[in-house]
């Protein structure tokens, strides 16, 4: 899919700050520094629309990216960042929960995990949290460029075994560097772009 005029629209922490145009929202969830911002930039073929940082925990608000007034990518704050104070973690947790469980425009959650590592306890907690929301989900095994291409299928299987042994939720590899998986992801999310 060619996105011609993507734009960062707003950072929000309260429902009254969310966009009110009713467009579908595809939500990005993952631990700090897993590559959610890089995912946005890769998918829309822009280098700096979503601000990336090597410092984990940089995103502390919900960021809405408007893609040609067709749908939004919505980047949630990462979890598992230890330098955030307990109070900050609680505040961030509350507004994420409020958004995920009440926002009618959400059509798909994309859950990013690091392909190089077995899912952590935090990853498993977030996975169960997503499942309990009842929303459709795609698991993306990100940073596939960091391992040999021949090891990607096995690494994907390992993540599936730990997070979703039933195999009823799709899992796909992704890499912002190689960009070879981009089309597969666009094809998958195509069905979720149109209907809130």
Tab-separated table of C-alpha atoms in Angstrom:
chain	number	residue	atom	x	y	z
A	1	UNK	CA	0.000	0.000	0.000
A	2	UNK	CA	1.265	3.469	-0.908
A	3	UNK	CA	0.704	6.086	1.788
A	4	UNK	CA	1.030	9.526	0.209
A	5	UNK	CA	0.449	11.966	3.019
A	6	UNK	CA	1.059	10.453	6.460
A	7	UNK	CA	1.106	12.840	9.384
A	8	UNK	CA	1.605	12.791	13.107
A	9	UNK	CA	-1.694	14.063	14.490
A	10	UNK	CA	-1.612	14.136	18.302
A	11	UNK	CA	-0.094	12.741	21.494
A	12	UNK	CA	-2.822	11.957	23.996
A	13	UNK	CA	-3.238	10.757	27.571
A	14	UNK	CA	-7.002	11.337	27.968
A	15	UNK	CA	-10.021	10.240	25.895
A	16	UNK	CA	-11.024	13.847	25.186
A	17	UNK	CA	-7.693	14.259	23.366
A	18	UNK	CA	-8.216	11.291	21.012
A	19	UNK	CA	-9.145	12.011	17.371
A	20	UNK	CA	-12.918	12.185	16.897
A	21	UNK	CA	-13.211	11.475	13.152
A	22	UNK	CA	-14.112	7.779	13.608
A	23	UNK	CA	-11.269	6.394	11.447
A	24	UNK	CA	-10.145	2.796	12.167
A	25	UNK	CA	-7.146	2.469	14.517
A	26	UNK	CA	-4.426	-0.173	14.284
A	27	UNK	CA	-2.630	-0.215	17.624
A	28	UNK	CA	1.060	-0.996	18.216
A	29	UNK	CA	1.938	-2.637	21.525
A	30	UNK	CA	5.327	-3.858	22.768
A	31	UNK	CA	8.007	-3.415	25.365
A	32	UNK	CA	10.220	-0.329	25.393
A	33	UNK	CA	12.668	-0.203	22.485
A	34	UNK	CA	11.157	-3.147	20.579
A	35	UNK	CA	10.866	-0.984	17.457
A	36	UNK	CA	7.291	0.330	17.261
A	37	UNK	CA	8.329	3.745	15.898
A	38	UNK	CA	10.675	2.136	13.360
A	39	UNK	CA	7.794	-0.106	12.286
A	40	UNK	CA	5.644	2.972	11.547
A	41	UNK	CA	8.439	4.658	9.563
A	42	UNK	CA	9.172	1.500	7.559
A	43	UNK	CA	5.556	0.806	6.673
A	44	UNK	CA	4.953	4.340	5.386
A	45	UNK	CA	8.437	4.690	3.856
A	46	UNK	CA	9.399	7.759	5.837
A	47	UNK	CA	12.560	8.068	7.890
A	48	UNK	CA	11.457	10.332	10.694
A	49	UNK	CA	7.678	10.631	10.974
A	50	UNK	CA	7.665	8.544	14.148
A	51	UNK	CA	10.491	9.624	16.424
A	52	UNK	CA	12.794	6.760	17.276
A	53	UNK	CA	15.197	6.688	20.187
A	54	UNK	CA	17.879	4.354	21.491
A	55	UNK	CA	16.711	5.333	24.972
A	56	UNK	CA	13.942	3.000	26.177
A	57	UNK	CA	10.798	4.492	27.629
A	58	UNK	CA	10.819	7.593	25.439
A	59	UNK	CA	7.160	7.255	24.422
A	60	UNK	CA	4.990	8.144	27.430
A	61	UNK	CA	1.838	9.154	25.582
A	62	UNK	CA	-0.431	7.581	22.973
A	63	UNK	CA	0.743	8.791	19.553
A	64	UNK	CA	-1.744	8.905	16.664
A	65	UNK	CA	-0.392	8.783	13.088
A	66	UNK	CA	-2.978	9.646	10.441
A	67	UNK	CA	-2.402	7.720	7.203
A	68	UNK	CA	-4.100	9.552	4.315
A	69	UNK	CA	-7.321	9.919	6.354
A	70	UNK	CA	-7.885	6.164	5.826
A	71	UNK	CA	-6.802	4.871	9.244
A	72	UNK	CA	-4.396	5.502	12.134
A	73	UNK	CA	-1.358	3.710	13.420
A	74	UNK	CA	-1.543	4.258	17.189
A	75	UNK	CA	1.727	3.836	19.098
A	76	UNK	CA	1.255	2.988	22.786
A	77	UNK	CA	3.976	3.591	25.413
A	78	UNK	CA	6.306	0.617	25.838
A	79	UNK	CA	6.155	-1.523	28.950
A	80	UNK	CA	8.899	-2.975	31.124
A	81	UNK	CA	11.006	0.181	31.349
A	82	UNK	CA	12.624	0.075	34.776
A	83	UNK	CA	13.759	3.722	34.999
A	84	UNK	CA	10.189	4.982	34.944
A	85	UNK	CA	9.024	5.661	38.492
A	86	UNK	CA	6.318	3.443	39.995
A	87	UNK	CA	3.898	6.356	39.914
A	88	UNK	CA	4.639	7.036	36.228
A	89	UNK	CA	4.217	3.331	35.428
A	90	UNK	CA	0.827	3.334	37.148
A	91	UNK	CA	-0.300	6.467	35.290
A	92	UNK	CA	0.815	5.085	31.926
A	93	UNK	CA	-0.802	1.714	32.726
A	94	UNK	CA	-4.104	3.412	33.527
A	95	UNK	CA	-4.396	5.401	30.333
A	96	UNK	CA	-3.318	2.416	28.208
A	97	UNK	CA	-5.998	0.288	29.876
A	98	UNK	CA	-8.590	3.021	29.429
A	99	UNK	CA	-7.725	3.293	25.733
A	100	UNK	CA	-7.551	-0.449	24.930
A	101	UNK	CA	-10.748	-1.435	26.709
A	102	UNK	CA	-12.968	1.500	25.746
A	103	UNK	CA	-11.906	2.736	22.331
A	104	UNK	CA	-14.449	1.613	19.726
A	105	UNK	CA	-12.279	2.568	16.732
A	106	UNK	CA	-9.616	-0.099	17.410
A	107	UNK	CA	-9.745	-2.732	14.647
A	108	UNK	CA	-6.433	-4.593	15.200
A	109	UNK	CA	-3.643	-4.829	17.777
A	110	UNK	CA	-0.131	-5.464	16.466
A	111	UNK	CA	1.962	-6.925	19.288
A	112	UNK	CA	5.704	-6.522	18.611
A	113	UNK	CA	8.231	-8.808	20.278
A	114	UNK	CA	11.973	-9.220	19.720
A	115	UNK	CA	12.639	-12.250	17.509
A	116	UNK	CA	16.012	-12.846	19.212
A	117	UNK	CA	14.590	-13.538	22.659
A	118	UNK	CA	12.188	-15.958	24.247
A	119	UNK	CA	9.123	-13.934	25.361
A	120	UNK	CA	9.562	-12.528	28.878
A	121	UNK	CA	7.030	-12.665	31.716
A	122	UNK	CA	6.104	-9.069	30.822
A	123	UNK	CA	5.489	-10.138	27.208
A	124	UNK	CA	3.246	-12.971	28.392
A	125	UNK	CA	1.320	-10.636	30.703
A	126	UNK	CA	0.777	-8.168	27.866
A	127	UNK	CA	-0.272	-10.977	25.515
A	128	UNK	CA	-2.948	-12.163	27.988
A	129	UNK	CA	-4.015	-8.557	28.487
A	130	UNK	CA	-4.488	-8.168	24.714
A	131	UNK	CA	-6.413	-11.457	24.479
A	132	UNK	CA	-8.725	-10.355	27.300
A	133	UNK	CA	-9.602	-7.216	25.290
A	134	UNK	CA	-11.243	-9.501	22.699
A	135	UNK	CA	-9.681	-7.530	19.820
A	136	UNK	CA	-8.052	-9.125	16.742
A	137	UNK	CA	-4.282	-9.457	17.135
A	138	UNK	CA	-1.190	-9.979	14.984
A	139	UNK	CA	2.107	-10.885	16.663
A	140	UNK	CA	5.154	-9.421	14.897
A	141	UNK	CA	8.545	-11.012	15.567
A	142	UNK	CA	10.573	-7.840	15.027
A	143	UNK	CA	14.293	-7.283	14.337
A	144	UNK	CA	14.476	-10.283	11.997
A	145	UNK	CA	17.559	-8.683	10.411
A	146	UNK	CA	19.489	-9.393	13.619
A	147	UNK	CA	19.508	-13.165	13.023
A	148	UNK	CA	20.399	-15.318	9.993
A	149	UNK	CA	17.542	-15.642	7.474
A	150	UNK	CA	17.677	-19.430	7.854
A	151	UNK	CA	16.954	-19.099	11.596
A	152	UNK	CA	13.884	-16.866	11.209
A	153	UNK	CA	11.249	-19.648	10.811
A	154	UNK	CA	12.512	-21.504	13.897
A	155	UNK	CA	12.630	-18.293	15.967
A	156	UNK	CA	9.033	-17.508	14.949
A	157	UNK	CA	7.978	-21.031	16.009
A	158	UNK	CA	9.650	-20.584	19.409
A	159	UNK	CA	7.765	-17.337	20.041
A	160	UNK	CA	4.502	-18.977	18.949
A	161	UNK	CA	5.121	-21.891	21.317
A	162	UNK	CA	5.663	-19.570	24.304
A	163	UNK	CA	2.960	-16.993	23.603
A	164	UNK	CA	0.300	-18.755	21.578
A	165	UNK	CA	0.746	-22.534	21.634
A	166	UNK	CA	-2.748	-23.023	20.197
A	167	UNK	CA	-1.553	-21.302	17.030
A	168	UNK	CA	-4.835	-19.429	16.600
A	169	UNK	CA	-3.194	-15.991	16.394
A	170	UNK	CA	-1.026	-15.188	13.366
A	171	UNK	CA	2.651	-14.445	13.900
A	172	UNK	CA	4.917	-12.935	11.246
A	173	UNK	CA	8.569	-11.884	11.122
A	174	UNK	CA	9.403	-8.225	10.507
A	175	UNK	CA	12.479	-6.087	9.986
A	176	UNK	CA	12.714	-2.328	9.602
A	177	UNK	CA	16.194	-2.799	8.126
A	178	UNK	CA	15.494	-5.424	5.482
A	179	UNK	CA	11.994	-4.239	4.603
A	180	UNK	CA	11.375	-7.655	3.051
A	181	UNK	CA	8.348	-8.427	5.209
A	182	UNK	CA	6.561	-5.128	4.654
A	183	UNK	CA	4.229	-6.349	1.892
A	184	UNK	CA	3.120	-9.372	3.933
A	185	UNK	CA	2.118	-7.114	6.815
A	186	UNK	CA	0.269	-4.689	4.520
A	187	UNK	CA	-1.622	-7.628	3.005
A	188	UNK	CA	-2.596	-8.870	6.450
A	189	UNK	CA	-3.742	-5.554	7.869
A	190	UNK	CA	-5.656	-4.628	4.694
A	191	UNK	CA	-8.832	-6.164	6.080
A	192	UNK	CA	-8.597	-4.108	9.269
A	193	UNK	CA	-8.106	-0.665	7.707
A	194	UNK	CA	-11.635	-0.046	6.613
A	195	UNK	CA	-14.150	-0.879	9.315
A	196	UNK	CA	-14.100	0.677	12.787
